[in-house]
Each structure stands twice: as C-alpha cells, then as structure tokens.
Short mmCIF file of C-alpha atoms and ligand atoms in Angstrom, two decimals:
data_model
loop_
_atom_site.label_atom_id
_atom_site.label_comp_id
_atom_site.label_asym_id
_atom_site.label_seq_id
_atom_site.Cartn_x
_atom_site.Cartn_y
_atom_site.Cartn_z
CA MET B 140 101.63 124.98 133.05
CA TYR B 141 101.39 121.22 132.59
CA GLN B 142 102.64 119.74 129.61
CA LYS B 143 101.51 116.66 127.86
CA MET B 144 103.39 113.42 128.70
CA LYS B 145 106.22 112.76 127.09
CA GLY B 146 105.35 110.33 123.97
CA THR B 147 101.88 111.32 123.71
CA TYR B 148 100.64 114.39 121.48
CA ASP B 149 97.06 116.32 120.93
CA ILE B 150 94.94 116.19 118.00
CA LEU B 151 93.57 119.50 117.43
CA PRO B 152 90.74 120.84 115.58
CA LYS B 153 92.42 121.62 112.61
CA ASP B 154 93.68 118.12 112.25
CA ILE B 155 90.80 116.21 113.02
CA ASP B 156 89.21 115.83 109.52
CA LYS B 157 92.32 114.12 108.22
CA TRP B 158 91.84 111.47 110.86
CA LEU B 159 88.59 111.04 110.48
CA ARG B 160 89.24 110.65 106.50
CA LEU B 161 91.51 107.93 107.41
CA GLU B 162 89.23 106.21 109.77
CA LYS B 163 86.76 106.21 107.06
CA THR B 164 89.22 104.69 104.42
CA ILE B 165 89.87 102.01 106.59
CA ARG B 166 86.12 101.22 107.51
CA THR B 167 85.07 101.58 103.89
CA VAL B 168 87.68 98.74 102.89
CA SER B 169 86.98 96.62 105.98
CA LYS B 170 83.47 96.57 104.90
CA ILE B 171 84.14 95.52 101.93
CA TYR B 172 86.06 92.83 103.12
CA ASN B 173 83.30 91.78 105.56
CA TYR B 174 85.32 92.30 108.83
CA LYS B 175 83.22 93.59 111.81
CA GLU B 176 84.40 96.37 114.30
CA ILE B 177 84.83 94.88 117.68
CA ARG B 178 85.94 97.20 120.80
CA THR B 179 87.59 95.83 123.79
CA PRO B 180 88.90 97.78 127.13
CA ILE B 181 91.95 99.88 127.18
CA PHE B 182 93.12 98.13 130.21
CA GLU B 183 92.92 94.51 131.03
CA ASN B 184 94.38 92.00 133.46
CA SER B 185 98.25 92.03 133.50
CA GLU B 186 98.33 88.47 132.98
CA LEU B 187 96.58 88.67 129.84
CA PHE B 188 99.65 90.12 128.15
CA HIS B 189 102.16 88.08 129.91
CA ARG B 190 100.42 85.14 128.53
CA GLY B 191 98.98 86.33 125.20
CA VAL B 192 101.84 88.42 124.12
CA GLY B 193 104.68 86.78 125.75
CA SER B 194 106.71 87.83 129.15
CA GLU B 195 110.05 87.88 127.42
CA THR B 196 109.05 89.68 124.72
CA ASP B 197 110.07 93.50 124.50
CA ILE B 198 106.77 94.62 124.75
CA VAL B 199 105.87 93.26 128.05
CA SER B 200 109.12 93.04 129.54
CA LYS B 201 110.24 96.78 129.04
CA GLU B 202 107.15 98.67 127.33
CA THR B 203 104.06 97.86 129.58
CA TYR B 204 102.31 100.37 131.63
CA ASP B 205 101.35 98.74 134.49
CA PHE B 206 99.36 99.66 137.78
CA LEU B 207 97.83 98.38 140.70
CA ASP B 208 94.38 99.68 141.33
CA ARG B 209 92.63 100.15 144.68
CA GLY B 210 91.69 96.29 144.80
CA LYS B 211 95.16 95.55 144.54
CA ARG B 212 94.74 94.01 141.18
CA SER B 213 97.40 94.19 138.62
CA ASN B 214 96.03 96.08 135.28
CA THR B 215 98.06 97.01 132.22
CA LEU B 216 97.25 99.55 129.57
CA ARG B 217 97.15 97.57 126.54
CA PRO B 218 100.30 97.66 124.65
CA GLU B 219 98.80 95.90 121.39
CA GLY B 220 95.38 94.70 120.22
CA THR B 221 95.43 91.20 119.68
CA ALA B 222 95.34 89.69 123.15
CA GLY B 223 92.43 91.89 124.16
CA VAL B 224 90.51 90.66 121.15
CA VAL B 225 91.15 86.85 121.80
CA ARG B 226 89.87 87.32 125.40
CA SER B 227 86.73 88.77 124.22
CA TYR B 228 86.24 86.26 121.61
CA ILE B 229 86.59 83.36 124.33
CA GLU B 230 84.95 85.16 127.05
CA ASN B 231 81.98 85.96 124.85
CA LYS B 232 81.87 82.66 123.10
CA LEU B 233 81.97 84.28 119.62
CA TYR B 234 83.65 81.08 118.47
CA ALA B 235 79.85 79.52 119.17
CA SER B 236 77.80 82.28 116.79
CA ASN B 237 76.29 81.37 113.59
CA ALA B 238 78.97 82.22 111.51
CA SER B 239 81.78 79.63 112.15
CA ILE B 240 84.57 81.97 111.16
CA GLN B 241 84.88 85.57 112.78
CA LYS B 242 86.16 88.54 111.19
CA LEU B 243 87.17 91.59 113.46
CA TYR B 244 88.50 94.40 113.18
CA TYR B 245 89.51 97.14 115.92
CA MET B 246 90.99 100.48 115.64
CA GLY B 247 92.27 102.78 118.94
CA PRO B 248 95.09 103.62 121.24
CA MET B 249 97.78 101.46 122.27
CA PHE B 250 100.24 102.02 124.87
CA ARG B 251 104.21 101.33 125.21
CA TYR B 252 106.73 102.89 127.24
CA GLU B 253 109.13 103.29 124.84
CA ARG B 254 111.91 105.85 123.71
CA PRO B 255 109.85 108.58 121.88
CA GLN B 256 111.13 109.65 118.22
CA LYS B 257 109.33 110.39 115.10
CA GLY B 258 106.89 107.42 114.42
CA ARG B 259 107.28 106.05 118.02
CA TYR B 260 104.88 107.30 120.59
CA ARG B 261 103.92 106.07 124.21
CA GLN B 262 100.02 106.42 123.30
CA PHE B 263 99.75 105.58 119.58
CA LEU B 264 96.69 104.39 117.52
CA GLN B 265 96.39 100.94 115.69
CA PHE B 266 93.87 99.66 113.36
CA GLY B 267 94.16 95.94 113.39
CA VAL B 268 92.15 92.86 112.34
CA GLU B 269 91.95 89.13 113.53
CA ALA B 270 90.42 86.40 111.58
CA PHE B 271 89.40 83.19 113.50
CA GLY B 272 88.44 79.82 112.83
CA SER B 273 90.10 78.57 109.70
CA ASN B 274 93.59 77.56 108.78
CA SER B 275 92.98 77.94 104.97
CA PRO B 276 95.90 79.86 103.21
CA GLN B 277 93.01 81.42 101.52
CA LEU B 278 92.65 83.46 104.78
CA ASP B 279 96.17 84.13 105.01
CA ALA B 280 95.98 85.43 101.30
CA GLU B 281 92.76 87.27 102.12
CA VAL B 282 94.43 89.22 104.98
CA ILE B 283 97.38 90.23 103.28
CA SER B 284 95.63 91.59 100.80
CA TYR B 285 93.37 93.33 102.96
CA ALA B 286 96.71 95.35 104.40
CA VAL B 287 97.52 95.97 100.72
CA ASN B 288 94.54 97.35 99.59
CA ILE B 289 93.91 99.70 102.81
CA LEU B 290 97.03 101.07 101.23
CA LYS B 291 95.66 101.20 97.70
CA ALA B 292 92.41 102.94 99.06
CA LEU B 293 94.98 105.59 100.86
CA LYS B 294 96.82 105.97 97.54
CA ILE B 295 100.00 104.87 99.32
CA LYS B 296 102.12 103.38 96.44
CA ASP B 297 105.62 102.67 97.42
CA VAL B 298 105.18 99.75 99.42
CA GLU B 299 106.56 96.45 99.78
CA VAL B 300 105.30 93.52 101.49
CA HIS B 301 107.41 90.92 102.97
CA ILE B 302 106.51 87.58 103.94
CA ASN B 303 107.84 84.57 105.45
CA SER B 304 106.58 81.42 107.17
CA ILE B 305 108.22 80.01 110.22
CA GLY B 306 105.93 76.87 109.94
CA ASP B 307 103.77 75.02 112.44
CA VAL B 308 104.74 73.65 115.96
CA GLU B 309 106.77 70.79 114.69
CA SER B 310 108.82 72.87 112.19
CA LYS B 311 109.54 75.64 114.48
CA ALA B 312 110.92 73.00 117.13
CA THR B 313 113.23 71.38 114.48
CA TYR B 314 114.74 75.14 113.21
CA LYS B 315 114.79 76.00 116.74
CA GLU B 316 117.33 73.13 117.41
CA ALA B 317 119.20 74.06 114.45
CA LEU B 318 119.51 77.46 115.05
CA LEU B 319 120.70 77.01 118.62
CA ASN B 320 123.34 74.37 117.43
CA TYR B 321 124.34 76.85 115.06
CA LEU B 322 124.69 80.02 117.51
CA ALA B 323 126.30 78.00 120.21
CA PRO B 324 129.80 78.87 119.07
CA ASN B 325 129.44 82.31 117.86
CA ILE B 326 126.60 83.48 120.62
CA ASN B 327 129.30 85.40 122.55
CA ASN B 328 129.65 87.85 119.21
CA LEU B 329 126.17 89.03 119.31
CA CYS B 330 124.60 91.95 121.17
CA THR B 331 123.84 91.39 124.88
CA ASP B 332 120.24 91.09 124.14
CA CYS B 333 120.76 88.27 121.80
CA GLN B 334 122.70 86.64 124.23
CA LYS B 335 119.58 86.49 126.32
CA ARG B 336 117.07 85.58 123.32
CA TYR B 337 119.36 82.64 123.10
CA THR B 338 117.65 81.12 126.15
CA THR B 339 114.33 82.91 126.07
CA ASN B 340 113.44 83.42 122.57
CA PRO B 341 115.95 82.40 119.90
CA LEU B 342 113.81 83.41 117.05
CA ARG B 343 113.90 86.65 117.53
CA ILE B 344 117.49 86.69 116.95
CA LEU B 345 116.83 86.77 113.32
CA ASP B 346 115.54 89.91 113.62
CA CYS B 347 117.84 91.93 115.85
CA LYS B 348 118.11 95.41 115.02
CA ILE B 349 121.76 95.37 116.21
CA ASP B 350 122.95 92.22 114.67
CA LYS B 351 120.62 91.55 111.83
CA ASP B 352 123.04 92.50 109.02
CA SER B 353 126.13 90.38 110.92
CA GLU B 354 127.55 87.58 109.06
CA ILE B 355 126.82 85.48 111.86
CA LEU B 356 123.27 86.12 111.18
CA GLN B 357 123.19 86.25 107.57
CA ASN B 358 124.36 82.68 107.28
CA ALA B 359 121.94 81.57 110.08
CA PRO B 360 119.76 78.63 108.97
CA LYS B 361 116.39 79.84 108.16
CA PRO B 362 113.05 78.96 109.12
CA LEU B 363 111.47 78.50 105.41
CA ASP B 364 114.46 75.79 104.97
CA TYR B 365 112.92 73.54 107.93
CA LEU B 366 109.36 73.33 106.97
CA ASN B 367 107.41 69.97 107.57
CA ASN B 368 105.38 69.50 104.09
CA GLU B 369 102.17 70.67 105.61
CA SER B 370 103.83 73.75 106.49
CA GLN B 371 105.40 73.96 103.17
CA SER B 372 102.07 73.33 101.30
CA HIS B 373 100.31 75.98 103.43
CA PHE B 374 103.10 78.45 102.47
CA THR B 375 103.46 77.78 98.54
CA GLU B 376 99.38 78.03 98.62
CA THR B 377 99.40 81.36 100.32
CA VAL B 378 101.91 82.69 97.87
CA ALA B 379 99.92 81.17 94.86
CA TYR B 380 96.78 83.07 96.04
CA LEU B 381 98.64 86.38 96.51
CA ASP B 382 100.01 85.84 92.77
CA ALA B 383 96.61 85.02 91.53
CA MET B 384 95.37 88.34 93.00
CA LYS B 385 98.52 90.04 91.38
CA ILE B 386 99.62 91.13 94.90
CA ASN B 387 103.47 91.87 94.87
CA TYR B 388 105.52 90.41 97.88
CA LYS B 389 109.08 89.48 98.45
CA ILE B 390 110.11 86.73 100.63
CA ASN B 391 112.11 87.44 103.28
CA LYS B 392 113.81 84.47 104.61
CA ASN B 393 114.91 86.43 107.98
CA LEU B 394 111.35 87.89 108.69
CA VAL B 395 110.04 86.42 112.19
CA ARG B 396 107.48 87.55 115.01
CA GLY B 397 108.97 86.58 117.85
CA LEU B 398 105.99 85.89 119.76
CA ASP B 399 105.46 81.79 120.77
CA TYR B 400 102.01 81.61 119.46
CA TYR B 401 102.83 82.42 115.63
CA THR B 402 102.80 79.81 113.43
CA HIS B 403 102.93 79.45 109.77
CA THR B 404 102.73 82.88 107.55
CA VAL B 405 104.26 85.95 109.00
CA PHE B 406 104.29 89.36 107.03
CA GLU B 407 105.14 93.16 107.12
CA VAL B 408 104.44 96.11 105.02
CA ASN B 409 106.92 98.63 104.71
CA ALA B 410 106.59 102.09 103.27
CA ASN B 411 109.69 103.65 101.56
CA ILE B 412 108.66 107.21 103.02
CA ASP B 413 111.96 109.22 103.59
CA THR B 414 110.30 110.99 106.44
CA LEU B 415 109.41 107.66 108.45
CA GLY B 416 113.35 107.12 108.57
CA ALA B 417 113.92 104.00 110.57
CA GLN B 418 110.33 103.56 111.38
CA ASN B 419 109.03 102.25 108.03
CA THR B 420 107.16 99.32 108.84
CA ILE B 421 103.62 100.46 108.68
CA CYS B 422 102.33 96.86 109.30
CA GLY B 423 102.88 93.81 110.95
CA GLY B 424 100.86 90.62 111.14
CA GLY B 425 100.90 86.43 111.01
CA ARG B 426 99.02 83.66 111.89
CA TYR B 427 98.45 82.52 115.47
CA ASN B 428 97.28 79.07 115.51
CA ASN B 429 97.97 78.34 119.02
CA LEU B 430 96.67 81.29 120.83
CA VAL B 431 93.14 80.77 121.39
CA LYS B 432 93.84 77.82 122.88
CA SER B 433 97.22 79.16 125.13
CA LEU B 434 94.54 81.48 126.54
CA GLY B 435 92.13 78.96 127.61
CA GLY B 436 89.70 78.98 124.45
CA PRO B 437 89.18 76.18 122.28
CA ASP B 438 91.75 74.96 119.78
CA ILE B 439 90.79 77.51 116.81
CA PRO B 440 93.15 78.95 114.52
CA GLY B 441 93.50 82.79 114.01
CA ILE B 442 95.44 85.28 111.51
CA GLY B 443 95.86 89.03 111.88
CA PHE B 444 97.58 92.23 111.30
CA ALA B 445 98.35 95.75 112.90
CA PHE B 446 98.78 98.96 111.12
CA GLY B 447 100.25 102.02 113.10
CA LEU B 448 98.14 105.15 112.23
CA GLU B 449 100.60 107.73 112.85
CA ARG B 450 103.09 106.23 110.51
CA LEU B 451 100.18 105.85 107.95
CA MET B 452 99.30 109.44 108.53
CA PHE B 453 103.21 110.69 108.04
CA ALA B 454 103.12 108.68 104.60
CA LEU B 455 99.75 110.40 103.83
CA GLU B 456 101.13 113.81 104.65
CA SER B 457 104.43 113.32 102.68
CA LEU B 458 102.36 112.23 99.59
CA SER B 459 100.36 115.41 100.37
CA PHE B 460 97.13 113.14 99.99
CA LYS B 461 93.92 114.61 100.96
CA GLY B 462 92.64 111.17 102.10
CA ASP B 463 89.38 111.93 100.69
CA PRO B 464 87.64 108.61 100.86
CA ASP B 465 84.59 109.93 99.20
CA TYR B 466 85.69 108.69 95.74
CA LEU B 467 84.35 106.99 93.01
CA HIS B 468 85.20 104.19 90.62
CA LEU B 469 83.24 105.34 87.41
CA TYR B 470 81.72 108.63 86.99
CA LEU B 471 79.69 107.79 83.49
CA MET B 472 78.85 110.66 81.15
CA ILE B 473 75.79 110.02 79.01
CA LEU B 474 75.56 111.95 76.04
CA GLY B 475 71.89 112.27 74.20
CA ASP B 476 68.64 111.60 75.38
CA GLU B 477 68.63 108.27 73.17
CA GLN B 478 71.55 106.88 74.89
CA LYS B 479 69.78 107.26 78.66
CA ALA B 480 68.53 103.86 78.75
CA ASP B 481 71.18 101.87 77.85
CA GLY B 482 73.52 104.27 80.08
CA MET B 483 71.36 103.28 83.26
CA ALA B 484 71.82 99.84 82.37
CA ILE B 485 75.56 99.88 82.13
CA LEU B 486 75.41 102.14 85.41
CA ASN B 487 73.05 99.38 87.27
CA ARG B 488 75.41 96.89 86.34
CA CYS B 489 78.45 98.60 87.49
CA ARG B 490 76.76 99.08 90.94
CA LEU B 491 75.18 95.65 91.51
CA GLY B 492 79.01 94.43 90.86
CA GLY B 493 80.07 96.84 94.09
CA LEU B 494 81.73 99.81 92.09
CA PHE B 495 80.92 103.13 93.39
CA ALA B 496 79.39 104.96 90.25
CA ASP B 497 77.37 108.23 89.46
CA ILE B 498 76.25 109.97 86.42
CA ASP B 499 75.30 113.62 85.84
CA PHE B 500 71.58 114.09 86.16
CA LEU B 501 71.45 117.95 85.16
CA ASP B 502 72.52 117.44 81.32
CA LYS B 503 75.36 119.89 81.75
CA GLY B 504 77.87 120.63 79.34
CA MET B 505 81.06 118.38 79.07
CA LYS B 506 83.04 121.15 80.65
CA ALA B 507 80.95 121.10 83.71
CA LYS B 508 80.82 117.19 83.41
CA TRP B 509 84.67 116.56 83.60
CA LYS B 510 84.68 118.97 86.52
CA GLN B 511 82.30 117.10 88.31
CA ALA B 512 84.15 114.11 87.99
CA ALA B 513 87.46 115.58 89.72
CA LYS B 514 85.35 116.84 92.28
CA LEU B 515 84.06 113.46 92.77
CA ASN B 516 87.63 111.79 93.24
CA THR B 517 86.79 109.50 90.33
CA ARG B 518 89.06 107.32 89.11
CA PHE B 519 87.39 106.33 85.68
CA VAL B 520 85.34 108.39 83.46
CA ALA B 521 83.23 106.65 80.90
CA ILE B 522 81.69 108.40 77.92
CA TYR B 523 78.80 106.92 76.22
CA GLY B 524 77.46 108.92 73.37
CA ALA B 525 75.39 108.41 70.02
CA ASN B 526 78.66 107.07 68.32
CA GLU B 527 79.57 105.06 71.00
CA LYS B 528 75.76 103.37 70.88
CA GLU B 529 76.19 102.70 67.31
CA ASN B 530 79.12 100.71 67.50
CA ASP B 531 78.16 98.79 70.77
CA VAL B 532 81.05 100.54 72.71
CA ILE B 533 81.88 103.02 75.55
CA ASN B 534 84.99 105.02 75.75
CA VAL B 535 87.12 105.00 79.13
CA LYS B 536 89.64 107.40 80.80
CA ASP B 537 91.49 106.27 83.85
CA GLN B 538 92.29 109.57 85.60
CA GLU B 539 95.06 108.23 87.42
CA THR B 540 97.10 107.34 84.31
CA GLY B 541 95.57 109.28 81.75
CA LYS B 542 94.94 106.04 79.71
CA GLU B 543 91.99 106.30 77.45
CA ILE B 544 90.62 103.12 75.46
CA THR B 545 87.58 102.39 73.69
CA ILE B 546 86.13 98.86 74.67
CA ASP B 547 83.09 96.66 74.11
CA LYS B 548 80.41 98.18 76.35
CA HIS B 549 79.11 95.00 77.89
CA GLN B 550 82.74 94.87 79.33
CA LEU B 551 83.05 98.25 81.16
CA TYR B 552 82.42 96.65 84.15
CA ASN B 553 85.36 93.75 84.03
CA HIS B 554 87.63 96.70 82.17
CA ILE B 555 87.44 98.55 85.53
CA VAL B 556 87.50 95.71 87.82
CA GLU B 557 90.85 94.71 86.07
CA GLU B 558 92.44 97.86 86.50
CA LEU B 559 91.64 98.02 90.18
CA MET B 560 93.30 94.35 90.50
CA LYS B 561 96.66 95.48 89.03
CA PRO B 562 99.34 96.14 91.57
CA SER B 563 99.97 99.60 92.38
CA ALA B 564 103.43 99.33 93.75
CA ALA B 565 105.43 101.93 91.78
CA CYS B 566 108.09 100.42 89.08
CA GLU B 567 111.51 100.01 90.82
CA SER B 568 113.35 101.52 87.83
CA CYS B 569 111.44 104.60 87.21
CA LYS B 570 108.81 104.96 90.06
CA GLU B 571 105.92 104.86 87.87
CA ASP B 572 102.75 102.94 88.72
CA ASN B 573 102.24 100.01 86.29
CA CYS B 574 104.95 101.86 83.84
CA ASP B 575 104.46 100.31 80.52
CA GLU B 576 107.91 101.21 79.48
CA CYS B 577 109.66 99.15 81.75
CA GLY B 578 107.06 96.60 81.27
CA GLU B 579 107.02 96.12 85.37
P1 ATP R 174 108.84 98.34 115.53
O1 ATP R 174 109.87 97.17 115.16
O2 ATP R 174 108.69 99.62 114.89
O3 ATP R 174 108.94 98.62 117.31
P2 ATP R 174 106.53 96.52 116.54
O4 ATP R 174 107.05 95.12 115.89
O5 ATP R 174 106.89 96.81 118.21
O6 ATP R 174 107.26 97.61 115.62
P3 ATP R 174 104.06 95.90 116.15
O7 ATP R 174 103.93 95.29 117.54
O8 ATP R 174 103.78 94.91 115.04
O9 ATP R 174 105.36 96.83 115.80
O10 ATP R 174 102.40 96.80 115.90
C1 ATP R 174 102.11 97.07 114.53
C2 ATP R 174 102.57 98.41 114.17
O11 ATP R 174 102.15 99.25 115.07
C3 ATP R 174 103.81 98.88 113.63
O12 ATP R 174 104.31 98.32 112.38
C4 ATP R 174 103.79 100.21 113.85
O13 ATP R 174 103.71 100.79 112.54
C5 ATP R 174 103.08 100.61 114.77
N1 ATP R 174 103.48 100.89 116.42
C6 ATP R 174 104.10 99.85 117.11
N2 ATP R 174 104.85 100.71 118.15
C7 ATP R 174 104.39 102.01 117.88
C8 ATP R 174 104.98 102.96 118.74
N3 ATP R 174 105.33 102.95 119.89
N4 ATP R 174 104.34 104.28 118.33
C9 ATP R 174 103.86 104.70 116.56
N5 ATP R 174 103.52 103.16 116.41
C10 ATP R 174 103.90 102.06 116.54
MG1 MG R 175 108.47 97.80 119.02
#
C-alpha cells in the first residue's frame, strides 16, 4: 500500500468546507482592499529562485525541490510566491498597464524540503499579496492593515504585529559594516550557521533561531539605529499611519528578513495559540524595492506578505471558530409600518458605505428577528421603532461585546465603522477584547 509523501497531507471531503470558508474570507477582504488574484505556475526555472529569493537563504540552499526535466532544463517547485509573481509582472509588462500601481494576491501550494512537524510541511498553502509601483509609506501601512484585517475577519484576536525597518540600500550598507565590526571578535561564539552567515548574509544572524537570545546578539547594533534620513522618515510615517488606523504593533529591533532585496519595512504577525508551539508566526512580509530590477524588470518598488494557511487553520480550530464568512455587519429591525421608509433610508446609507446589511422583510416577531440576526452571523443589530423615530435616534447592540447604546439615527453608519476600526487585539491583562476596566 502506498502512503502519502512525508510532510504532505490530504484534505478529505469532511474538511473541505472549512478550507473553502477560509479562502472565501480571504477573497472577501482582498476585494475590499482592491487586490486582484494572480495565478502563476507551480514550477519555475530554478534560476529564478536563486536570483529572486537568494542562493544563500535557507529556502534555496536547503529546502527546494529541484528536478531536471527531459529537456535537461533545471526546474524548481516554487518554495514561495513572490519570485513567480514578480517574474510574471515583468514578463507580462503589468507595469505598463493603465493602473500605475498593481495590487495582486495569490493563494496556492508551496514546496519546501523541511523537517515536517506541526505547522511545518513539505507541501503547504500560502496566501500572499504583492503591491508594485509605489514607495509610499501609505502602501506599507495598507499592506500591514490588510494582514491585520484578514485576522480580524477570521476573528483571530490574540495576535501581535512586529515591525521594523532595515532601511534603504545605503542604510543597509552602513549597518552591515557596523554589524560585521561588532561581531568580528565574537563570531566564534555563535553557531556554525551564523559563522557562515557572517560572510554570506550577516543580517540574518540577528534572527538566528539558536543564538537569538544570546548576549552577543542582544547587544548587537540594530538596523533601526543606522537609518539615513530618508529611511527614518519612511519608517516614522509608516507607524504614524498605523497609529491613525488604530493598528496595534510592536517595534522589534531584531526583526530582519534576510533576503538582499528587502528594504525599509519588515514585519511579522504572530498568533498566541498554544497548539502552534514554535510555529506561531503566521505571516511575514516586507518592502522589496530592489527585487523587480534585480530580476531584470524596470526599477519599480514593491511590498508584500505571505500567510501560511495551515497555521491559520490551526488558529481557527483552536478557537473552534466556524469561519463562516457569510456574516453581516448590520441587521436592522424596523418596528412598525410608519418606520419603514426611514428604515430603508438608513439601510441604503449603510450599504452604500460598504457595510453588509440586511433587514427582516417578513414582519416576524422580535424573537424570530433576533434568531435570524444570530443565524446571519451579525455583528450589530439596530432597532428602529416608533420611540426611536420620535426622538430621531436608533438603538444599536454589538453582538460581539454585548454593548447596547442609543445614538442619533444619522450616526448609525459612522458608529458601526468606528467600532469596526477598534483594534481587536485582546487586552494584555484580562485577555478581553477592548476591555473597559483595564482601559486598554
Ligand atoms: P519559519 O521561520 O516558520 O520557517 P519562514 O520565514 O520560512 O517561516 P516565510 O518564508 O516568511 O516563512 O513564509 C511565510 C509564512 O508561510 C510563514 O509565516 C508560515 O506561516 C508559512 N510557512 C513557511 N514555511 C512553511 C512550512 N514549511 N509549512 C507550513 N507553513 C509554512
Ligand atoms: Mg522557514
């Protein structure tokens, strides 16, 4: 009897729905962000990954599946999505299309020859995005908020966004020199991989899994302290936009992405989920202003991230979340015929603003209406009856927090959007969402 290859897994019919739901949620959020799907081949010319990911990275030096085809061409099963998307972007001249900026996403299998363990496979699924054509820190902030809002839509709350900047080419060079000088007398005390990285890829020493917590690395110079003015303002602006969007993050001065083409912003999202153990990084990303050019395209900046879908699925399972993306932001209960016209106007305004909203057309009783709201997976239930009409107000209940308030009826849309913007990271002290008592 044959068995599946090590590090692979089957998705059986009984489990297919939850995968489809996960994919659907991702596509819904992608639509909101105006990113378009791109599908590229599962294998590419090996050279693409050597150049695009970097020959000295773990991914390429230890983890690729390579094969010669019958024409003696060297092929590699894609270990990640960025290189293929950039190849396609250049080959199809997507940079010349009407939209001067291209916002793309992909979802599909990747292959890495790794030691399989929970959350680490040889064939695994990634969802990733790549945005080309702008060096604006607004785009850095958009991409990070996109990753955060995917998690929000999936109701995965206990997450941490770590962010850092490694600066532009000039800042990186200054920093690299400082790091090499600092490490020179200590290098023999680091692991053998780090000793190799000293010559091949010194930045990567900072996030070595073995030496990460050693005193040598803790005291090492940090990229953030070597940014030139332009890189510093790129970073300052990026975090200012995150603050404006109420996105929680931690600046992690040791965070690097080892690949040469990364510049400026780098980030990672960790989920605090016990079952994930050491594999709790669910998303990694960053800006790569030099990649398109180094793969033979024009000098066009880019930024992206990639999620591991199995790790997302573990997070969802441990929360026993059904992952139902067929949710509503608003279920409006209109009580009494005289209120119907007003109610339709309120509903229309919310829908035009982009909220998923609905009402009960069947004039059912209150109990049935609440049941329906729950069935539709509704976040906010608003009630508009004769009393409310008389006072120009509307009553809103947040089904997630249980909070109920009465507000000016013209403010319903704004109120819901404000609430949706609140960070969903759980409070550190009580693990409650947007906890009032801790004020956090
Ligand atoms: P790690 O440090 O866990 O090896 P990585 O830096 O190799 O991660 P990336 O190349 O940034 O990971 O890939 C982005 C995401 O893809 C990771 O955060 C993770 O969720 C997922 N991922 C990476 N490798 C695997 C794998 N072998 N199996 C399952 N998921 C993976
Ligand atoms: Mg890895």
